[in-house]
């Protein structure tokens, strides 16, 4: 694999992880499924094991009732096995605002995605994704009193500013 192809391929694979996280935070199932090859498999332990379309349906169903989600990518390691296959380890931290009996809760999950990527017909996508959890923390929601902040709050698609680019061109 020549160095330029490796750089372009690394960026394409990294973009898959960014799109995956965005799809979960904005509740965008079309973007969510787009990061996977049609025959991709997933392993999320007891939560879900199976094909990618089933996982996306499962994940979107789990995330929808939550008030907000915020996924962050940490270090990313991508090792190219060949010009068309790579393996990756993507660290993440996720915040989930959950409505629960007795008040809202903040659940924090940190872990890693262990992936196999394949380039087919010139396009890199996830061929297999496993999620490993390294730690979880669950606690009462801890916002400023009344949820006040001088900044606007993020939202789900299509209400989030990142989904309304036409407003950005007017500023």
XYZ file of C-alpha atoms in Angstrom:
171
model
C 0.000 0.000 0.000
C 1.580 3.264 -1.058
C 1.737 6.097 1.506
C -0.826 8.331 -0.246
C -3.385 5.492 -0.503
C -2.731 4.671 3.150
C -3.433 8.281 4.223
C -6.574 8.526 2.100
C -7.769 5.124 3.359
C -7.024 6.016 7.000
C -9.097 9.187 6.683
C -11.975 7.341 4.997
C -12.032 4.782 7.817
C -11.799 7.487 10.499
C -14.744 9.279 8.842
C -16.791 6.081 9.283
C -16.346 6.342 13.049
C -17.293 10.026 13.008
C -20.422 9.287 10.961
C -21.319 6.367 13.263
C -21.171 8.628 16.329
C -23.076 11.428 14.620
C -25.777 8.985 13.507
C -26.285 7.868 17.096
C -26.312 11.370 18.575
C -28.585 12.898 15.924
C -30.767 9.742 15.616
C -30.067 9.358 11.899
C -30.642 5.711 10.910
C -29.770 6.309 7.230
C -26.326 7.623 8.172
C -25.983 4.894 10.800
C -26.464 2.032 8.323
C -24.339 3.765 5.660
C -21.094 3.069 7.568
C -21.573 -0.712 7.235
C -21.235 -3.050 4.271
C -24.573 -4.741 3.476
C -23.371 -8.085 4.883
C -21.591 -6.603 7.931
C -21.847 -8.311 11.299
C -21.858 -6.803 14.779
C -21.198 -8.055 18.300
C -22.380 -5.924 21.219
C -22.467 -8.824 23.648
C -25.784 -9.682 25.281
C -27.288 -6.425 23.955
C -27.080 -7.359 20.274
C -25.259 -9.817 18.067
C -26.108 -10.114 14.401
C -26.352 -8.188 11.181
C -25.776 -4.450 10.860
C -29.355 -3.506 9.852
C -30.674 -5.279 12.939
C -28.116 -3.509 15.111
C -28.997 -0.087 13.701
C -32.696 -0.714 14.351
C -31.866 -1.901 17.893
C -29.551 1.057 18.652
C -31.927 3.688 17.294
C -34.763 2.151 19.345
C -32.640 2.211 22.527
C -31.377 5.765 21.982
C -34.669 7.385 20.906
C -36.316 7.622 24.347
C -33.175 9.094 25.879
C -33.169 12.869 26.221
C -29.697 13.307 24.718
C -26.585 11.408 23.706
C -23.039 12.602 23.224
C -20.378 10.264 21.833
C -16.694 11.220 21.702
C -13.926 9.462 19.818
C -10.567 9.013 21.513
C -7.460 7.473 20.041
C -7.881 5.497 16.844
C -5.553 2.747 15.714
C -5.956 1.414 12.160
C -3.694 -1.372 10.940
C -3.777 -2.198 7.240
C -3.615 -5.919 6.597
C -3.691 -5.368 2.831
C -4.748 -2.689 0.356
C -8.395 -3.619 0.931
C -8.576 -4.852 4.547
C -7.776 -3.161 7.840
C -8.372 -3.741 11.526
C -9.091 -0.983 13.987
C -9.460 -0.107 17.637
C -11.464 3.060 18.307
C -11.720 4.381 21.862
C -14.951 6.144 22.812
C -16.774 7.810 25.664
C -20.525 8.239 25.574
C -22.916 10.263 27.694
C -26.592 9.304 27.829
C -29.218 11.521 29.517
C -31.908 9.115 30.650
C -35.369 9.926 31.989
C -35.905 7.617 34.963
C -38.184 7.225 37.918
C -37.074 9.712 40.520
C -35.485 12.086 38.018
C -33.093 12.208 35.103
C -29.851 10.245 35.181
C -26.496 10.603 33.460
C -24.946 7.373 32.258
C -21.365 7.470 31.042
C -19.903 4.556 29.091
C -16.296 4.255 27.966
C -14.914 1.525 25.811
C -13.548 0.522 22.439
C -14.813 -0.601 19.082
C -12.747 -3.406 17.603
C -13.400 -3.407 13.878
C -12.625 -5.029 10.568
C -12.849 -2.681 7.591
C -12.966 -3.700 3.966
C -12.631 -1.667 0.804
C -15.043 -2.945 -1.813
C -15.402 -1.318 -5.227
C -13.188 1.474 -3.934
C -15.269 2.236 -0.800
C -14.177 1.558 2.779
C -16.886 0.445 5.215
C -17.171 -1.559 8.413
C -17.350 -5.309 7.749
C -17.490 -6.250 11.449
C -17.774 -4.190 14.632
C -17.496 -5.400 18.223
C -17.984 -3.129 21.224
C -15.986 -3.646 24.398
C -16.947 -1.681 27.523
C -14.129 -0.606 29.827
C -16.174 1.275 32.432
C -19.695 2.588 33.134
C -20.867 5.259 35.516
C -24.515 6.017 36.354
C -25.454 8.984 38.515
C -28.178 11.583 39.028
C -28.205 14.249 36.317
C -25.961 17.124 37.274
C -26.749 20.250 35.270
C -26.597 23.855 36.325
C -29.680 24.902 38.304
C -32.651 24.973 35.945
C -30.448 23.774 33.092
C -29.346 27.342 32.505
C -26.417 28.077 30.243
C -25.464 31.014 28.072
C -25.045 28.636 25.109
C -27.799 27.012 23.052
C -28.497 23.360 23.782
C -27.801 20.669 21.195
C -30.765 18.714 19.837
C -31.659 15.682 17.776
C -32.002 15.836 13.993
C -33.480 17.806 12.323
C -33.566 20.412 15.094
C -29.832 20.549 15.813
C -28.001 23.473 14.243
C -25.612 21.036 12.518
C -28.615 19.782 10.510
C -29.668 23.292 9.434
C -26.754 24.456 7.307
C -28.858 27.015 5.480
C -28.941 29.053 8.711
C -25.161 29.013 8.866
C -24.837 30.553 5.407
C -26.995 33.476 6.515
C -24.764 34.376 9.472
